[in-house]
């Protein structure tokens, strides 16, 4: 009788996308490391109250590397794992859509912090596409307002100071509880409540591996910690898991 493949939960952070040309935030060359003031653009209070921060945010969105970024070997390795028949669920802190672009089944990717490709009005709640909003910026509007009510437009992402969507968070917690293998990849495990998913998985007995260049608070209690580049480590981990559970 063929052994049942274990359910795998993968929590991904900015580090998995750096090989695709998207800088992380807290690493040695991170966005906030090089320019601490840039953190204001990701903080709800500053964004909503300061037009200068919003104008800077719109310029940054237009220049975001994610518009042209392509999935790297780490993203593709997770696709390979899914296609090998493993029940894989990806919980990502990233907003770049690269997991789906690589070929991971969209319904199996939970975007915990939202997506950069949509906008919503903070007044009436109307949703639209980021591309349409950026077309207005490129046409000369440095801080485009909602066309319906004149309210402030914001990317469909979760900023510091905002609560995560309750349904998404509950779903992520259920995944962490149910998995038998939990990989935390390219995340500092410092941002809550996403980081707490690691603790949930550990409490439920999942074998936990952390793949990150820098130390994380969960390193001392993880089953394995890997410091190798993610684009090398993740394909190796996937190959080993597939070999251990042949079809």
Tab-separated table of C-alpha atoms in Angstrom:
chain	number	residue	atom	x	y	z
A	1	UNK	CA	0.000	0.000	0.000
A	2	UNK	CA	1.384	3.403	-1.001
A	3	UNK	CA	2.125	5.686	1.938
A	4	UNK	CA	-0.072	8.755	2.020
A	5	UNK	CA	1.813	11.933	1.241
A	6	UNK	CA	1.942	14.386	4.161
A	7	UNK	CA	0.197	17.734	4.005
A	8	UNK	CA	2.732	20.517	3.601
A	9	UNK	CA	2.216	24.141	4.600
A	10	UNK	CA	4.688	26.691	3.297
A	11	UNK	CA	4.808	30.174	4.806
A	12	UNK	CA	6.687	32.438	2.406
A	13	UNK	CA	8.052	35.905	2.983
A	14	UNK	CA	9.934	38.509	0.971
A	15	UNK	CA	13.116	36.419	0.896
A	16	UNK	CA	11.666	33.933	-1.583
A	17	UNK	CA	11.245	36.683	-4.183
A	18	UNK	CA	14.634	38.380	-3.948
A	19	UNK	CA	16.063	36.114	-6.672
A	20	UNK	CA	13.275	37.457	-8.901
A	21	UNK	CA	14.638	40.968	-8.441
A	22	UNK	CA	12.200	42.093	-5.765
A	23	UNK	CA	14.087	43.447	-2.729
A	24	UNK	CA	13.089	42.360	0.752
A	25	UNK	CA	12.507	44.794	3.591
A	26	UNK	CA	14.752	43.935	6.527
A	27	UNK	CA	17.699	42.197	4.851
A	28	UNK	CA	21.129	43.797	4.380
A	29	UNK	CA	19.969	45.361	1.097
A	30	UNK	CA	16.336	45.633	2.155
A	31	UNK	CA	14.082	48.555	1.305
A	32	UNK	CA	13.819	49.677	4.923
A	33	UNK	CA	17.480	48.951	5.692
A	34	UNK	CA	18.586	51.333	2.944
A	35	UNK	CA	15.841	53.893	3.574
A	36	UNK	CA	14.161	53.639	7.006
A	37	UNK	CA	11.767	56.463	6.086
A	38	UNK	CA	10.269	54.241	3.386
A	39	UNK	CA	8.472	52.291	6.107
A	40	UNK	CA	5.999	55.184	6.320
A	41	UNK	CA	4.642	54.202	2.903
A	42	UNK	CA	3.617	50.843	4.410
A	43	UNK	CA	2.079	52.298	7.575
A	44	UNK	CA	-1.667	52.960	7.500
A	45	UNK	CA	-1.661	56.017	9.762
A	46	UNK	CA	0.984	57.845	7.714
A	47	UNK	CA	-0.559	56.827	4.407
A	48	UNK	CA	-4.020	58.052	5.311
A	49	UNK	CA	-2.945	61.311	6.927
A	50	UNK	CA	-0.036	62.533	4.787
A	51	UNK	CA	-0.546	63.344	1.079
A	52	UNK	CA	3.247	63.416	0.592
A	53	UNK	CA	3.479	59.803	1.765
A	54	UNK	CA	0.687	58.818	-0.614
A	55	UNK	CA	2.375	60.535	-3.549
A	56	UNK	CA	5.619	58.733	-2.766
A	57	UNK	CA	3.670	55.471	-2.483
A	58	UNK	CA	2.146	55.882	-5.931
A	59	UNK	CA	5.562	56.558	-7.457
A	60	UNK	CA	6.943	53.456	-5.750
A	61	UNK	CA	4.039	51.327	-6.971
A	62	UNK	CA	4.628	52.412	-10.552
A	63	UNK	CA	8.287	51.408	-10.267
A	64	UNK	CA	7.686	48.157	-8.362
A	65	UNK	CA	9.860	45.363	-9.742
A	66	UNK	CA	6.975	42.914	-9.353
A	67	UNK	CA	5.353	44.216	-12.531
A	68	UNK	CA	8.002	42.504	-14.637
A	69	UNK	CA	9.413	39.951	-12.186
A	70	UNK	CA	9.438	36.277	-13.110
A	71	UNK	CA	9.212	33.294	-10.744
A	72	UNK	CA	12.547	31.848	-9.654
A	73	UNK	CA	13.590	28.244	-8.888
A	74	UNK	CA	12.122	28.454	-5.373
A	75	UNK	CA	8.639	29.311	-6.662
A	76	UNK	CA	8.921	26.639	-9.338
A	77	UNK	CA	9.997	24.018	-6.809
A	78	UNK	CA	6.715	24.440	-4.917
A	79	UNK	CA	4.827	23.939	-8.177
A	80	UNK	CA	6.770	20.722	-8.717
A	81	UNK	CA	5.822	19.558	-5.218
A	82	UNK	CA	2.141	20.134	-5.930
A	83	UNK	CA	2.344	18.344	-9.273
A	84	UNK	CA	4.003	15.387	-7.545
A	85	UNK	CA	0.746	14.828	-5.722
A	86	UNK	CA	1.506	16.395	-2.351
A	87	UNK	CA	-1.269	18.328	-0.619
A	88	UNK	CA	0.475	21.708	-0.552
A	89	UNK	CA	-0.884	24.954	0.853
A	90	UNK	CA	1.091	28.159	0.461
A	91	UNK	CA	0.512	30.952	2.956
A	92	UNK	CA	2.336	33.962	1.622
A	93	UNK	CA	3.137	37.306	3.180
A	94	UNK	CA	4.064	38.525	-0.288
A	95	UNK	CA	1.861	40.661	-2.489
A	96	UNK	CA	3.676	39.994	-5.784
A	97	UNK	CA	1.595	37.116	-7.189
A	98	UNK	CA	4.674	35.110	-8.159
A	99	UNK	CA	3.410	31.826	-6.711
A	100	UNK	CA	0.409	31.906	-9.026
A	101	UNK	CA	2.541	33.131	-11.914
A	102	UNK	CA	4.838	30.129	-11.388
A	103	UNK	CA	1.898	27.750	-11.696
A	104	UNK	CA	0.740	27.050	-8.150
A	105	UNK	CA	-3.022	26.509	-8.078
A	106	UNK	CA	-4.491	29.906	-7.062
A	107	UNK	CA	-6.958	28.426	-4.569
A	108	UNK	CA	-4.023	26.780	-2.787
A	109	UNK	CA	-2.231	30.106	-2.325
A	110	UNK	CA	-3.450	32.224	0.585
A	111	UNK	CA	-2.326	35.843	0.217
A	112	UNK	CA	-2.291	36.797	3.869
A	113	UNK	CA	-1.272	40.411	3.236
A	114	UNK	CA	-3.365	40.950	0.109
A	115	UNK	CA	-2.234	41.782	-3.405
A	116	UNK	CA	-0.574	44.774	-5.024
A	117	UNK	CA	-2.612	44.361	-8.204
A	118	UNK	CA	-5.853	45.780	-6.847
A	119	UNK	CA	-6.923	49.027	-5.157
A	120	UNK	CA	-9.787	49.836	-2.827
A	121	UNK	CA	-11.378	53.074	-1.736
A	122	UNK	CA	-11.104	53.681	1.985
A	123	UNK	CA	-14.274	55.765	1.821
A	124	UNK	CA	-16.913	53.762	-0.073
A	125	UNK	CA	-15.084	50.451	-0.314
A	126	UNK	CA	-15.150	50.265	-4.096
A	127	UNK	CA	-12.500	48.018	-5.666
A	128	UNK	CA	-10.543	48.498	-8.871
A	129	UNK	CA	-7.318	47.490	-10.556
A	130	UNK	CA	-3.936	48.924	-9.699
A	131	UNK	CA	-3.195	49.238	-13.409
A	132	UNK	CA	-6.099	51.640	-13.919
A	133	UNK	CA	-5.000	53.738	-10.929
A	134	UNK	CA	-1.411	53.864	-12.154
A	135	UNK	CA	-2.577	54.945	-15.601
A	136	UNK	CA	-4.052	57.994	-13.877
A	137	UNK	CA	-0.763	58.629	-12.062
A	138	UNK	CA	1.154	58.419	-15.333
A	139	UNK	CA	-1.353	60.844	-16.860
A	140	UNK	CA	-0.420	63.433	-14.231
A	141	UNK	CA	-2.518	62.730	-11.122
A	142	UNK	CA	0.016	62.228	-8.292
A	143	UNK	CA	-2.576	61.027	-5.745
A	144	UNK	CA	-5.594	59.600	-7.572
A	145	UNK	CA	-8.821	59.636	-5.583
A	146	UNK	CA	-11.811	57.328	-5.878
A	147	UNK	CA	-13.810	58.216	-8.988
A	148	UNK	CA	-17.057	57.357	-7.220
A	149	UNK	CA	-16.782	59.220	-3.918
A	150	UNK	CA	-13.463	61.111	-3.922
A	151	UNK	CA	-12.079	58.971	-1.101
A	152	UNK	CA	-8.485	57.877	-0.643
A	153	UNK	CA	-7.384	54.950	-2.803
A	154	UNK	CA	-5.083	52.359	-1.297
A	155	UNK	CA	-3.478	49.204	-2.629
A	156	UNK	CA	-5.322	45.994	-1.808
A	157	UNK	CA	-2.639	45.100	0.706
A	158	UNK	CA	-2.489	45.024	4.487
A	159	UNK	CA	-0.394	47.862	5.900
A	160	UNK	CA	1.119	48.163	9.352
A	161	UNK	CA	-1.669	49.335	11.610
A	162	UNK	CA	-4.351	47.438	9.708
A	163	UNK	CA	-5.886	44.168	10.794
A	164	UNK	CA	-5.533	41.105	8.629
A	165	UNK	CA	-8.701	39.746	7.082
A	166	UNK	CA	-10.250	37.553	9.770
A	167	UNK	CA	-11.361	34.832	7.381
A	168	UNK	CA	-7.911	34.569	5.780
A	169	UNK	CA	-6.229	34.442	9.170
A	170	UNK	CA	-8.577	31.715	10.369
A	171	UNK	CA	-7.908	29.717	7.217
A	172	UNK	CA	-4.151	30.103	7.695
A	173	UNK	CA	-4.443	28.891	11.281
A	174	UNK	CA	-6.417	25.845	10.171
A	175	UNK	CA	-3.748	25.014	7.593
A	176	UNK	CA	-0.979	25.341	10.191
A	177	UNK	CA	-2.874	23.014	12.538
A	178	UNK	CA	-3.550	20.380	9.897
A	179	UNK	CA	-0.142	20.150	8.212
A	180	UNK	CA	2.450	17.515	9.023
A	181	UNK	CA	5.319	19.477	7.466
A	182	UNK	CA	5.727	23.233	7.894
A	183	UNK	CA	8.317	25.251	5.980
A	184	UNK	CA	8.953	28.922	6.790
A	185	UNK	CA	10.786	30.300	3.779
A	186	UNK	CA	12.318	33.744	3.408
A	187	UNK	CA	10.485	35.279	6.333
A	188	UNK	CA	11.910	36.949	9.429
A	189	UNK	CA	9.054	35.480	11.520
A	190	UNK	CA	8.867	38.833	13.280
A	191	UNK	CA	5.572	40.140	11.895
A	192	UNK	CA	2.518	38.958	13.806
A	193	UNK	CA	0.127	37.290	13.473
A	194	UNK	CA	1.728	35.554	10.486
A	195	UNK	CA	4.739	34.497	12.538
A	196	UNK	CA	2.496	32.752	15.063
A	197	UNK	CA	1.572	30.198	12.411
A	198	UNK	CA	4.978	28.655	12.973
A	199	UNK	CA	4.181	28.163	16.659
A	200	UNK	CA	0.784	26.654	15.821
A	201	UNK	CA	2.352	24.101	13.485
A	202	UNK	CA	4.999	23.199	16.057
A	203	UNK	CA	2.401	22.763	18.805
A	204	UNK	CA	0.481	20.347	16.580
A	205	UNK	CA	3.628	18.295	15.976
A	206	UNK	CA	4.499	19.319	12.417
A	207	UNK	CA	8.111	18.878	11.360
A	208	UNK	CA	9.266	22.478	10.975
A	209	UNK	CA	12.060	23.789	8.771
A	210	UNK	CA	13.103	27.440	8.596
A	211	UNK	CA	14.919	28.619	5.476
A	212	UNK	CA	16.165	32.161	5.948
A	213	UNK	CA	19.472	33.982	5.597
A	214	UNK	CA	19.061	35.792	8.908
A	215	UNK	CA	18.222	34.336	12.352
A	216	UNK	CA	14.559	34.206	13.363
A	217	UNK	CA	12.927	33.972	16.823
A	218	UNK	CA	11.837	30.399	16.046
A	219	UNK	CA	15.258	29.010	15.100
A	220	UNK	CA	15.968	27.477	18.542
A	221	UNK	CA	12.803	25.353	18.480
A	222	UNK	CA	12.644	24.421	14.785
A	223	UNK	CA	13.497	20.896	13.659
A	224	UNK	CA	15.855	22.273	11.032
A	225	UNK	CA	17.302	25.665	10.111
A	226	UNK	CA	18.804	26.244	6.668
A	227	UNK	CA	20.865	29.303	5.788
A	228	UNK	CA	21.609	28.351	2.170
A	229	UNK	CA	20.222	30.561	-0.614
A	230	UNK	CA	16.517	29.873	-0.981
A	231	UNK	CA	16.781	29.256	-4.729
A	232	UNK	CA	19.145	26.379	-3.965
A	233	UNK	CA	17.662	25.105	-0.710
A	234	UNK	CA	14.006	24.810	-1.685
A	235	UNK	CA	14.505	22.755	-4.871
A	236	UNK	CA	16.775	20.449	-2.849
A	237	UNK	CA	14.163	20.088	-0.098
A	238	UNK	CA	11.424	19.369	-2.626
A	239	UNK	CA	13.538	16.752	-4.405
A	240	UNK	CA	14.284	15.023	-1.098
A	241	UNK	CA	10.613	14.977	-0.097
A	242	UNK	CA	9.508	13.580	-3.448
A	243	UNK	CA	12.183	10.890	-3.230
A	244	UNK	CA	11.029	9.974	0.292
A	245	UNK	CA	7.393	9.595	-0.813
A	246	UNK	CA	7.374	8.048	-4.290
A	247	UNK	CA	4.046	7.675	-6.054
